[in-house]
Tab-separated table of C-alpha atoms in Angstrom:
chain	number	residue	atom	x	y	z
V	1	MET	CA	45.223	11.145	-66.094
V	2	GLY	CA	45.442	8.989	-69.166
V	3	LYS	CA	48.846	7.465	-69.817
V	4	VAL	CA	51.747	9.416	-68.347
V	5	THR	CA	53.615	9.399	-71.657
V	6	GLY	CA	50.536	9.072	-73.871
V	7	PHE	CA	50.704	12.597	-75.280
V	8	LYS	CA	54.249	11.818	-76.463
V	9	GLU	CA	53.382	8.435	-77.939
V	10	PHE	CA	50.131	9.175	-79.766
V	11	GLU	CA	49.209	11.932	-82.174
V	12	ARG	CA	45.756	13.441	-82.296
V	13	LYS	CA	43.379	11.599	-84.618
V	14	ASP	CA	40.021	12.933	-85.735
V	15	GLU	CA	37.161	11.227	-87.489
V	16	LYS	CA	37.429	11.217	-91.257
V	17	TYR	CA	34.640	12.170	-93.632
V	18	THR	CA	32.952	10.282	-96.443
V	19	ALA	CA	34.127	11.632	-99.815
V	20	VAL	CA	32.419	14.850	-100.894
V	21	GLU	CA	30.983	13.460	-104.132
V	22	LYS	CA	29.253	10.709	-102.125
V	23	ARG	CA	28.054	12.601	-99.052
V	24	VAL	CA	26.373	15.467	-100.927
V	25	LYS	CA	23.939	12.960	-102.442
V	26	ASP	CA	22.008	12.550	-99.179
V	27	TYR	CA	21.383	14.130	-95.760
V	28	LYS	CA	22.930	11.470	-93.549
V	29	GLU	CA	25.787	11.989	-91.097
V	30	PHE	CA	29.026	11.309	-92.933
V	31	THR	CA	31.696	10.923	-90.259
V	32	ILE	CA	33.739	7.721	-90.229
V	33	PRO	CA	34.263	6.633	-86.596
V	34	LEU	CA	37.679	5.771	-85.226
V	35	SER	CA	38.263	2.250	-83.962
V	36	GLU	CA	37.966	1.470	-80.263
V	37	LYS	CA	41.766	1.133	-80.084
V	38	GLU	CA	42.220	4.562	-81.664
V	39	ILE	CA	39.713	6.192	-79.290
V	40	THR	CA	41.412	4.540	-76.325
V	41	GLU	CA	44.724	5.984	-77.492
V	42	GLN	CA	43.121	9.416	-77.768
V	43	GLY	CA	41.994	9.133	-74.154
V	44	SER	CA	45.538	8.136	-73.256
V	45	ARG	CA	46.840	11.469	-74.587
V	46	CYS	CA	45.209	13.332	-71.672
V	47	MET	CA	48.207	14.493	-69.678
V	48	ASP	CA	48.601	14.944	-65.931
V	49	CYS	CA	48.570	18.721	-66.351
V	50	GLY	CA	47.919	19.575	-62.698
V	51	ILE	CA	45.321	22.249	-63.398
V	52	PRO	CA	42.901	21.059	-66.101
V	53	PHE	CA	42.034	24.283	-67.911
V	54	CYS	CA	39.567	22.292	-70.030
V	55	HIS	CA	37.241	22.643	-67.021
V	56	SER	CA	37.264	26.408	-67.344
V	57	GLY	CA	36.727	26.175	-71.097
V	58	CYS	CA	33.611	24.010	-70.700
V	59	PRO	CA	30.448	25.887	-69.682
V	60	LEU	CA	29.148	22.641	-68.161
V	61	GLY	CA	32.253	22.020	-66.077
V	62	ASN	CA	32.573	18.534	-67.582
V	63	LEU	CA	34.999	16.276	-65.691
V	64	ILE	CA	37.085	15.812	-68.795
V	65	PRO	CA	40.333	14.304	-67.443
V	66	ASP	CA	38.272	11.832	-65.423
V	67	PHE	CA	36.290	10.403	-68.334
V	68	ASN	CA	39.382	10.497	-70.548
V	69	HIS	CA	41.164	8.379	-67.952
V	70	MET	CA	38.335	5.861	-67.889
V	71	VAL	CA	38.459	5.581	-71.682
V	72	HIS	CA	42.230	5.057	-71.437
V	73	GLN	CA	41.552	2.186	-69.018
V	74	GLY	CA	38.739	0.730	-71.114
V	75	GLU	CA	36.187	1.519	-68.386
V	76	TRP	CA	33.529	2.825	-70.775
V	77	GLN	CA	30.537	2.469	-68.461
V	78	LYS	CA	32.295	4.468	-65.764
V	79	ALA	CA	33.237	7.042	-68.390
V	80	SER	CA	29.550	7.336	-69.261
V	81	LEU	CA	28.563	7.859	-65.629
V	82	ILE	CA	31.143	10.616	-65.233
V	83	LEU	CA	30.146	12.290	-68.497
V	84	HIS	CA	26.416	12.226	-67.701
V	85	SER	CA	27.009	13.577	-64.190
V	86	THR	CA	27.523	17.046	-65.700
V	87	ASN	CA	26.043	16.798	-69.205
V	88	ASN	CA	22.492	15.613	-69.869
V	89	PHE	CA	22.964	15.270	-73.626
V	90	PRO	CA	26.550	14.477	-74.674
V	91	GLU	CA	25.220	13.040	-77.947
V	92	PHE	CA	24.280	16.619	-78.907
V	93	THR	CA	27.435	18.355	-77.719
V	94	GLY	CA	29.638	15.545	-79.031
V	95	ARG	CA	28.385	16.370	-82.528
V	96	LEU	CA	27.630	20.082	-82.472
V	97	CYS	CA	29.684	21.844	-79.818
V	98	PRO	CA	32.613	23.951	-81.101
V	99	ALA	CA	34.584	22.478	-78.194
V	100	PRO	CA	35.881	25.463	-76.199
V	101	CYS	CA	37.305	22.823	-73.856
V	102	GLU	CA	39.785	21.780	-76.542
V	103	GLN	CA	40.908	25.371	-77.087
V	104	ALA	CA	41.655	25.566	-73.341
V	105	CYS	CA	43.501	22.202	-73.254
V	106	VAL	CA	46.951	22.527	-71.666
V	107	LEU	CA	48.457	20.128	-74.210
V	108	GLY	CA	47.174	22.490	-76.901
V	109	ILE	CA	49.848	25.012	-75.929
V	110	ILE	CA	52.553	22.888	-77.532
V	111	GLU	CA	50.749	20.129	-79.474
V	112	ASP	CA	47.327	19.343	-80.932
V	113	PRO	CA	44.837	19.309	-78.018
V	114	ILE	CA	43.042	16.230	-76.757
V	115	SER	CA	40.127	15.258	-79.039
V	116	ILE	CA	37.663	15.789	-76.183
V	117	GLU	CA	34.542	16.249	-78.287
V	118	ASN	CA	35.023	13.042	-80.249
V	119	ILE	CA	35.815	11.059	-77.098
V	120	GLU	CA	32.597	12.410	-75.587
V	121	LYS	CA	30.586	11.338	-78.638
V	122	ASN	CA	32.094	7.848	-78.566
V	123	ILE	CA	31.362	7.436	-74.858
V	124	VAL	CA	27.672	8.236	-75.211
V	125	GLU	CA	27.249	6.185	-78.394
V	126	ARG	CA	28.861	3.207	-76.656
V	127	ALA	CA	26.530	3.759	-73.693
V	128	PHE	CA	23.423	3.721	-75.908
V	129	ALA	CA	24.669	0.673	-77.817
V	130	GLU	CA	25.338	-1.249	-74.599
V	131	GLY	CA	21.995	-0.294	-73.058
V	132	TRP	CA	23.554	1.609	-70.166
V	133	ILE	CA	21.346	4.644	-70.698
V	134	LYS	CA	17.993	3.771	-69.196
V	135	PRO	CA	15.055	5.777	-67.869
V	136	GLN	CA	15.595	6.835	-64.265
V	137	PRO	CA	12.241	8.085	-62.965
V	138	PRO	CA	12.327	9.722	-59.526
V	139	LYS	CA	11.649	7.484	-56.552
V	140	LYS	CA	9.076	9.904	-55.174
V	141	ARG	CA	7.102	12.919	-56.371
V	142	THR	CA	6.888	16.276	-54.648
V	143	GLY	CA	3.475	17.153	-56.017
V	144	LYS	CA	4.858	20.398	-57.422
V	145	THR	CA	4.215	21.183	-61.088
V	146	VAL	CA	6.530	23.001	-63.504
V	147	ALA	CA	5.866	24.241	-67.037
V	148	VAL	CA	8.868	24.488	-69.355
V	149	VAL	CA	8.332	26.572	-72.476
V	150	GLY	CA	10.667	25.421	-75.255
V	151	SER	CA	12.169	22.008	-75.972
V	152	GLY	CA	15.607	23.000	-77.208
V	153	PRO	CA	18.686	21.950	-75.230
V	154	ALA	CA	17.991	24.461	-72.427
V	155	GLY	CA	14.378	23.373	-72.046
V	156	LEU	CA	15.198	19.664	-72.198
V	157	ALA	CA	17.984	19.971	-69.621
V	158	THR	CA	15.729	21.985	-67.316
V	159	ALA	CA	12.957	19.436	-67.671
V	160	GLN	CA	15.128	16.404	-66.966
V	161	GLN	CA	16.756	17.964	-63.901
V	162	LEU	CA	13.440	19.102	-62.386
V	163	ASN	CA	11.881	15.723	-63.093
V	164	ARG	CA	14.798	14.074	-61.300
V	165	ALA	CA	14.004	16.288	-58.317
V	166	GLY	CA	10.529	14.732	-58.279
V	167	HIS	CA	8.487	17.552	-59.763
V	168	LEU	CA	5.830	16.981	-62.433
V	169	VAL	CA	7.155	18.618	-65.596
V	170	THR	CA	5.259	19.559	-68.747
V	171	VAL	CA	7.211	20.858	-71.762
V	172	PHE	CA	5.459	23.077	-74.324
V	173	GLU	CA	6.941	23.136	-77.827
V	174	ARG	CA	5.664	25.489	-80.536
V	175	ASP	CA	6.743	23.230	-83.405
V	176	ASP	CA	5.312	19.871	-84.430
V	177	GLU	CA	8.150	17.859	-82.874
V	178	VAL	CA	10.408	18.156	-79.842
V	179	GLY	CA	13.943	19.501	-80.149
V	180	GLY	CA	13.782	23.235	-80.847
V	181	LEU	CA	16.731	24.443	-82.893
V	182	LEU	CA	18.241	20.943	-82.733
V	183	ARG	CA	15.284	19.580	-84.677
V	184	TYR	CA	14.890	21.975	-87.577
V	185	GLY	CA	17.739	24.465	-87.331
V	186	ILE	CA	20.527	21.873	-87.544
V	187	PRO	CA	20.752	19.966	-90.858
V	188	ASN	CA	20.384	16.216	-90.735
V	189	PHE	CA	23.872	15.737	-92.152
V	190	LYS	CA	25.267	17.259	-88.951
V	191	MET	CA	22.956	15.375	-86.595
V	192	GLU	CA	20.371	12.830	-87.645
V	193	LYS	CA	17.130	13.410	-85.798
V	194	GLU	CA	16.886	9.861	-84.494
V	195	ILE	CA	19.542	11.060	-82.050
V	196	ILE	CA	16.948	13.429	-80.546
V	197	ASP	CA	14.134	10.873	-80.677
V	198	ARG	CA	15.936	8.206	-78.647
V	199	ARG	CA	16.738	10.736	-75.887
V	200	VAL	CA	13.199	12.126	-75.837
V	201	ALA	CA	11.930	8.557	-75.430
V	202	ILE	CA	14.086	8.290	-72.302
V	203	LEU	CA	12.711	11.567	-70.948
V	204	GLU	CA	9.118	10.482	-71.582
V	205	ALA	CA	9.751	7.168	-69.827
V	206	GLU	CA	11.085	9.144	-66.865
V	207	GLY	CA	7.730	10.904	-66.588
V	208	ILE	CA	8.088	14.165	-68.511
V	209	THR	CA	5.038	15.253	-70.526
V	210	PHE	CA	5.577	16.896	-73.922
V	211	LYS	CA	3.002	19.025	-75.728
V	212	VAL	CA	3.842	19.898	-79.342
V	213	ASN	CA	2.167	22.454	-81.626
V	214	ALA	CA	1.754	24.384	-78.376
V	215	ASN	CA	2.888	27.966	-78.903
V	216	VAL	CA	2.356	29.578	-75.526
V	217	GLY	CA	1.004	33.081	-75.936
V	218	LYS	CA	-0.386	32.249	-79.367
V	219	ASN	CA	-2.484	29.060	-79.560
V	220	VAL	CA	-1.941	28.196	-75.873
V	221	SER	CA	-3.098	30.806	-73.382
V	222	VAL	CA	-0.654	32.055	-70.748
V	223	GLU	CA	-3.505	31.455	-68.294
V	224	GLU	CA	-2.852	27.726	-68.716
V	225	LEU	CA	0.689	28.255	-67.441
V	226	LYS	CA	-0.505	30.067	-64.341
V	227	ALA	CA	-1.874	26.781	-63.018
V	228	PHE	CA	1.715	25.539	-62.566
V	229	ASP	CA	3.738	26.156	-59.417
V	230	ALA	CA	6.691	27.389	-61.454
V	231	ILE	CA	7.404	28.292	-65.059
V	232	VAL	CA	10.692	28.166	-66.963
V	233	LEU	CA	10.918	30.122	-70.204
V	234	ALA	CA	13.483	28.518	-72.514
V	235	GLY	CA	12.118	29.469	-75.918
V	236	GLY	CA	15.413	30.579	-77.430
V	237	ALA	CA	16.432	33.664	-79.408
V	238	THR	CA	14.249	33.554	-82.489
V	239	GLU	CA	14.149	37.133	-83.808
V	240	ARG	CA	16.183	36.929	-87.016
V	241	ARG	CA	18.427	39.730	-88.201
V	242	SER	CA	17.785	41.297	-91.584
V	243	LEU	CA	19.514	44.009	-93.628
V	244	PRO	CA	18.524	47.664	-94.202
V	245	THR	CA	19.304	47.173	-97.876
V	246	PRO	CA	17.285	48.153	-100.964
V	247	GLY	CA	15.560	45.125	-102.487
V	248	ILE	CA	15.549	43.107	-99.238
V	249	ASP	CA	11.930	42.064	-99.919
V	250	ALA	CA	12.756	40.612	-103.344
V	251	ASP	CA	11.510	37.179	-104.363
V	252	GLY	CA	14.641	35.104	-103.798
V	253	VAL	CA	15.898	36.724	-100.578
V	254	VAL	CA	15.255	34.111	-97.899
V	255	GLN	CA	16.012	33.786	-94.202
V	256	ALA	CA	18.471	30.940	-93.618
V	257	MET	CA	16.417	29.306	-90.885
V	258	ASP	CA	13.377	29.043	-93.195
V	259	PHE	CA	15.572	27.410	-95.843
V	260	LEU	CA	17.083	24.908	-93.386
V	261	THR	CA	13.800	24.109	-91.647
V	262	GLN	CA	12.046	23.375	-94.913
V	263	GLN	CA	14.735	20.953	-96.012
V	264	THR	CA	14.755	19.030	-92.740
V	265	LYS	CA	10.988	18.652	-92.907
V	266	VAL	CA	11.260	17.361	-96.478
V	267	VAL	CA	13.847	14.788	-95.367
V	268	PHE	CA	11.212	13.346	-93.036
V	269	GLY	CA	8.446	13.364	-95.618
V	270	LYS	CA	6.569	16.338	-94.214
V	271	GLU	CA	4.575	18.509	-96.587
V	272	VAL	CA	6.302	21.793	-97.420
V	273	LYS	CA	4.494	24.151	-99.764
V	274	ASP	CA	6.638	26.161	-102.164
V	275	GLN	CA	9.944	24.825	-100.828
V	276	VAL	CA	12.884	27.120	-101.500
V	277	LEU	CA	15.404	25.176	-103.574
V	278	ALA	CA	18.943	26.037	-104.579
V	279	THR	CA	18.923	23.637	-107.522
V	280	ASP	CA	20.676	25.082	-110.597
V	281	LYS	CA	20.833	28.519	-108.956
V	282	ASP	CA	23.614	30.980	-108.229
V	283	VAL	CA	23.390	31.057	-104.437
V	284	ILE	CA	24.912	33.708	-102.187
V	285	VAL	CA	24.957	33.066	-98.445
V	286	ILE	CA	25.325	36.258	-96.415
V	287	GLY	CA	26.866	35.472	-93.030
V	288	GLY	CA	29.984	33.505	-92.191
V	289	GLY	CA	28.891	31.604	-89.069
V	290	ASP	CA	27.661	28.062	-88.507
V	291	THR	CA	24.228	28.780	-89.965
V	292	GLY	CA	25.844	30.157	-93.110
V	293	SER	CA	27.949	27.007	-93.319
V	294	ASP	CA	24.809	24.874	-92.965
V	295	CYS	CA	23.213	26.782	-95.853
V	296	ILE	CA	26.279	26.059	-97.983
V	297	GLY	CA	26.074	22.335	-97.257
V	298	THR	CA	22.344	22.250	-97.976
V	299	SER	CA	22.727	24.257	-101.211
V	300	ASN	CA	25.370	21.839	-102.437
V	301	ARG	CA	23.026	18.931	-101.728
V	302	HIS	CA	20.301	20.679	-103.705
V	303	GLY	CA	22.667	20.878	-106.671
V	304	ALA	CA	23.297	24.629	-106.780
V	305	LYS	CA	25.022	26.046	-109.860
V	306	SER	CA	27.376	28.035	-107.633
V	307	VAL	CA	27.650	28.841	-103.925
V	308	THR	CA	29.277	32.056	-102.692
V	309	ASN	CA	29.687	33.190	-99.092
V	310	PHE	CA	29.865	36.832	-97.923
V	311	GLU	CA	31.224	37.939	-94.562
V	312	ILE	CA	31.471	41.599	-93.546
V	313	MET	CA	34.246	40.957	-90.989
V	314	PRO	CA	37.943	40.468	-91.839
V	315	LYS	CA	39.264	37.017	-92.645
V	316	PRO	CA	40.503	35.488	-89.374
V	317	PRO	CA	44.119	34.303	-89.154
V	318	GLY	CA	44.930	30.667	-89.831
V	319	HIS	CA	46.384	30.258	-86.349
V	320	ARG	CA	45.424	31.543	-82.922
V	321	SER	CA	45.509	35.321	-82.819
V	322	PRO	CA	47.620	37.059	-80.129
V	323	LYS	CA	44.428	38.967	-79.296
V	324	THR	CA	42.859	35.727	-78.023
V	325	PRO	CA	45.685	33.879	-76.237
V	326	TRP	CA	45.348	30.445	-74.651
V	327	PRO	CA	43.123	29.415	-72.874
V	328	TYR	CA	40.557	31.788	-74.413
V	329	TRP	CA	38.374	30.928	-77.378
V	330	PRO	CA	40.608	31.828	-80.340
V	331	LEU	CA	40.045	34.271	-83.141
V	332	GLN	CA	40.934	31.799	-85.873
V	333	LEU	CA	39.723	30.791	-89.336
V	334	LYS	CA	37.228	27.949	-89.270
V	335	THR	CA	36.768	25.798	-92.350
V	336	SER	CA	33.797	23.490	-91.940
V	337	SER	CA	33.003	20.275	-93.797
V	338	SER	CA	30.394	22.241	-95.776
V	339	HIS	CA	32.992	24.797	-96.879
V	340	LYS	CA	35.106	21.906	-98.149
V	341	GLU	CA	32.182	20.698	-100.260
V	342	GLY	CA	32.454	23.784	-102.405
V	343	ALA	CA	31.984	27.523	-101.817
V	344	GLU	CA	33.729	30.742	-102.735
V	345	ARG	CA	34.357	32.623	-99.503
V	346	ASN	CA	34.663	36.404	-99.390
V	347	TRP	CA	35.506	38.641	-96.435
V	348	LEU	CA	35.187	42.408	-95.878
V	349	ILE	CA	32.311	42.692	-98.312
V	350	ASN	CA	29.014	44.505	-97.824
V	351	THR	CA	25.761	44.043	-99.759
V	352	LYS	CA	24.492	47.372	-101.097
V	353	GLU	CA	21.484	46.278	-103.151
V	354	PHE	CA	19.399	43.253	-104.091
V	355	VAL	CA	18.721	43.673	-107.821
V	356	THR	CA	15.449	42.395	-109.268
V	357	ASP	CA	13.761	42.058	-112.634
V	358	LYS	CA	10.458	43.778	-113.480
V	359	ASN	CA	8.561	40.997	-111.682
V	360	GLY	CA	10.429	41.537	-108.408
V	361	LYS	CA	12.509	38.382	-108.778
V	362	LEU	CA	16.100	38.471	-107.556
V	363	THR	CA	18.729	38.480	-110.309
V	364	ALA	CA	21.875	39.945	-108.755
V	365	LEU	CA	23.580	41.508	-105.740
V	366	LYS	CA	25.574	44.736	-105.735
V	367	THR	CA	28.419	44.870	-103.222
V	368	VAL	CA	31.325	47.012	-102.102
V	369	ASN	CA	34.491	46.062	-100.285
V	370	VAL	CA	34.915	47.533	-96.814
V	371	GLU	CA	37.438	48.024	-94.045
V	372	TRP	CA	37.064	48.568	-90.326
V	373	LYS	CA	38.507	51.716	-88.768
V	374	MET	CA	39.452	51.178	-85.155
V	375	VAL	CA	39.482	54.252	-82.911
V	376	PRO	CA	40.362	53.708	-79.228
V	377	GLY	CA	37.343	54.286	-77.010
V	378	GLU	CA	34.891	54.268	-79.898
V	379	ARG	CA	32.867	51.636	-81.741
V	380	PRO	CA	34.579	50.292	-84.888
V	381	GLN	CA	33.607	52.228	-88.006
V	382	LEU	CA	32.737	50.513	-91.289
V	383	ILE	CA	34.411	52.293	-94.208
V	384	GLU	CA	33.497	51.557	-97.832
V	385	ILE	CA	36.412	51.382	-100.272
V	386	GLU	CA	35.838	53.452	-103.388
V	387	GLY	CA	36.160	51.714	-106.735
V	388	THR	CA	35.403	48.231	-105.367
V	389	GLU	CA	31.745	48.055	-106.383
V	390	LYS	CA	30.778	44.752	-107.993
V	391	THR	CA	27.640	43.016	-109.281
V	392	TRP	CA	27.175	39.297	-108.630
V	393	ALA	CA	24.706	37.054	-110.462
V	394	CYS	CA	22.329	35.665	-107.848
V	395	ASP	CA	19.047	33.743	-107.966
V	396	LEU	CA	18.895	32.942	-104.245
V	397	ALA	CA	20.282	35.004	-101.363
V	398	LEU	CA	20.236	33.339	-97.941
V	399	LEU	CA	20.409	35.606	-94.885
V	400	ALA	CA	22.426	33.842	-92.184
V	401	LEU	CA	22.887	36.853	-89.941
V	402	GLY	CA	22.037	35.380	-86.561
V	403	PHE	CA	19.379	36.418	-84.074
V	404	THR	CA	18.804	39.605	-82.103
V	405	GLY	CA	16.993	37.934	-79.201
V	406	PRO	CA	13.667	36.353	-78.215
V	407	GLU	CA	10.292	37.478	-79.458
V	408	ASN	CA	8.585	39.716	-76.912
V	409	TYR	CA	4.945	38.569	-77.074
V	410	LEU	CA	5.408	36.123	-74.212
V	411	ALA	CA	7.198	38.691	-72.058
V	412	THR	CA	4.388	41.165	-72.683
V	413	GLN	CA	1.632	38.738	-71.711
V	414	LEU	CA	3.441	37.474	-68.615
V	415	GLY	CA	4.746	40.863	-67.510
V	416	ILE	CA	8.414	39.875	-67.842
V	417	GLU	CA	11.025	42.638	-67.970
V	418	GLN	CA	13.479	42.632	-70.885
V	419	ASP	CA	16.960	44.108	-71.102
V	420	ALA	CA	18.342	46.531	-73.693
V	421	ARG	CA	18.984	43.614	-76.062
V	422	SER	CA	15.407	42.320	-75.640
V	423	ASN	CA	16.580	39.275	-73.647
V	424	TYR	CA	14.305	38.225	-70.791
V	425	LYS	CA	15.827	39.664	-67.616
V	426	ALA	CA	16.662	37.376	-64.724
V	427	THR	CA	18.562	37.844	-61.476
V	428	TYR	CA	22.202	36.879	-62.076
V	429	GLY	CA	22.860	33.329	-60.924
V	430	LYS	CA	19.224	32.836	-59.924
V	431	TYR	CA	17.535	32.731	-63.362
V	432	GLN	CA	14.473	34.291	-61.707
V	433	THR	CA	12.538	37.015	-63.526
V	434	ASN	CA	10.697	39.925	-61.938
V	435	VAL	CA	7.722	37.548	-61.593
V	436	PRO	CA	8.812	35.336	-58.665
V	437	ASN	CA	7.624	31.952	-59.950
V	438	ILE	CA	8.827	32.507	-63.524
V	439	PHE	CA	12.411	31.669	-64.486
V	440	THR	CA	14.261	31.866	-67.785
V	441	ALA	CA	17.313	30.129	-69.248
V	442	GLY	CA	19.298	29.601	-72.414
V	443	ASP	CA	19.284	31.916	-75.417
V	444	MET	CA	16.083	33.562	-74.216
V	445	ARG	CA	18.030	34.887	-71.218
V	446	ARG	CA	21.578	35.313	-72.524
V	447	GLY	CA	21.025	35.853	-76.250
V	448	GLN	CA	22.227	33.698	-79.135
V	449	SER	CA	24.845	31.289	-77.832
V	450	LEU	CA	26.109	27.704	-77.875
V	451	ILE	CA	24.307	24.419	-77.241
V	452	VAL	CA	26.673	23.690	-74.368
V	453	TRP	CA	25.731	27.002	-72.739
V	454	ALA	CA	22.030	26.205	-73.193
V	455	ILE	CA	22.399	22.870	-71.381
V	456	SER	CA	24.432	24.530	-68.634
V	457	GLU	CA	21.824	27.249	-68.145
V	458	GLY	CA	19.029	24.691	-68.108
V	459	ARG	CA	20.744	22.702	-65.366
V	460	GLU	CA	21.513	25.761	-63.274
V	461	ALA	CA	18.007	27.183	-63.695
V	462	ALA	CA	16.481	23.847	-62.649
V	463	ARG	CA	18.427	23.951	-59.389
V	464	GLN	CA	17.158	27.464	-58.660
V	465	VAL	CA	13.571	26.442	-59.419
V	466	ASP	CA	13.945	23.472	-57.088
V	467	ILE	CA	15.204	25.778	-54.324
V	468	PHE	CA	12.262	28.127	-54.970
V	469	LEU	CA	9.767	25.270	-54.696
V	470	MET	CA	11.338	23.268	-51.860
V	471	GLY	CA	13.601	25.680	-49.990
V	472	LYS	CA	16.678	23.595	-50.841
V	473	SER	CA	17.982	21.386	-53.634
V	474	ASP	CA	20.062	18.271	-54.079
V	475	LEU	CA	20.435	18.904	-57.801
V	476	PRO	CA	24.093	19.274	-58.828
V	477	SER	CA	25.585	22.589	-59.897
V	478	LYS	CA	28.916	23.441	-61.473
V	479	ASN	CA	29.084	26.231	-58.883
V	480	VAL	CA	28.696	23.824	-55.978
V	481	GLU	CA	31.471	21.462	-54.979
V	482	GLY	CA	30.610	17.828	-55.261
V	483	ASP	CA	32.069	14.355	-55.646
V	484	LEU	CA	32.352	12.135	-58.670
V	485	PRO	CA	29.377	9.835	-59.223
V	486	ASN	CA	29.522	6.620	-57.251
V	487	LEU	CA	31.566	4.261	-59.407
């Protein structure tokens, strides 16, 4: 694959970023693409490793060496066919996936791994630019109808696959536009929403019906769903974590997703009453994950006075930890583009109190440093360190603590069983709930996870629905051997 000596001849190159002082003035994507020659060279680095562990790292089972080889040869249209044979939306994963495939890359054992994610993004952008991505409606219809609840990556992947099988698919989205977490949970500076719109236009042209402002179980009756031959629940994990901390209800303590959603709506000229702004405020973001990073980037664009980040876990090592050896996803420090825009990062710190004035407005946070006591066979214990108490000035505290699972109102109304973590239960590998014609996929089934896992689950669930409806399925599966697309 690639050029036999390519990994010796070419070093890894990543996209550069627009300067911080320029990019924080707007909400546009700020990556500077590599040239076609540079991307071709990156594809040439893919070595003939014998066993491509990148396959095992990718939840979609993307045929990575194959599309890398086509890029190396300048066969971009063939690269696009190969990429789309396993991934419905590489424009999403090419921007937002943390790239577990790269962490499993064999070359990564001794050198920088292949820049798989960026190659993927360049393939799909070239395909859109050249007009290779066109609607492909099914040649015939089965007459079967399927309702998909949720239009995030899992719901969209499910819908496209079932539509390709010839079923009539209707997607219900609770928000005012299609995209789920991609639309309002991901800041525009990470992915501009036109990227979603152009793909949705393709899906509509293929025959998929979208209904927005349609919150099934709330303003849309579950009885409406019962008219469909099958139902797929892909509504995501939307129950947000909070803190059992005094003052949590203070004016100025805000859930991260509310903060991010408001700003994205403002970018597109939508009316947002009482928008939460970080302008001229001391902002503290509690939570060190991607959502916390997004809050940092948004706060900097608002013009915050200061931005501080709290994380209760230890600071990860700068290099791969021996506890997570290759080819596993590494325990390793991640510094995002938003971190580089300005933030004070703190680890092993716990919030003890949100301090307010007499009007209930947030003015400060009280914290204590902590350590984790590890006892074999027991859950880790959080130990507070005496004498480390501190008070931090704070006008806005953003809770970026992740999600506990899906809301249960839909499960209750449809009679769906939930597991101990509140996820909607489904037979392993079948995605089928205890109600035979109802399936579930994505974060609603597995809990908070990655976009690439959501697309994978959507594809796999669609195949199982097709089998349920028709007795068999020609839809592809990463668990079923198959050939490369006809090139």
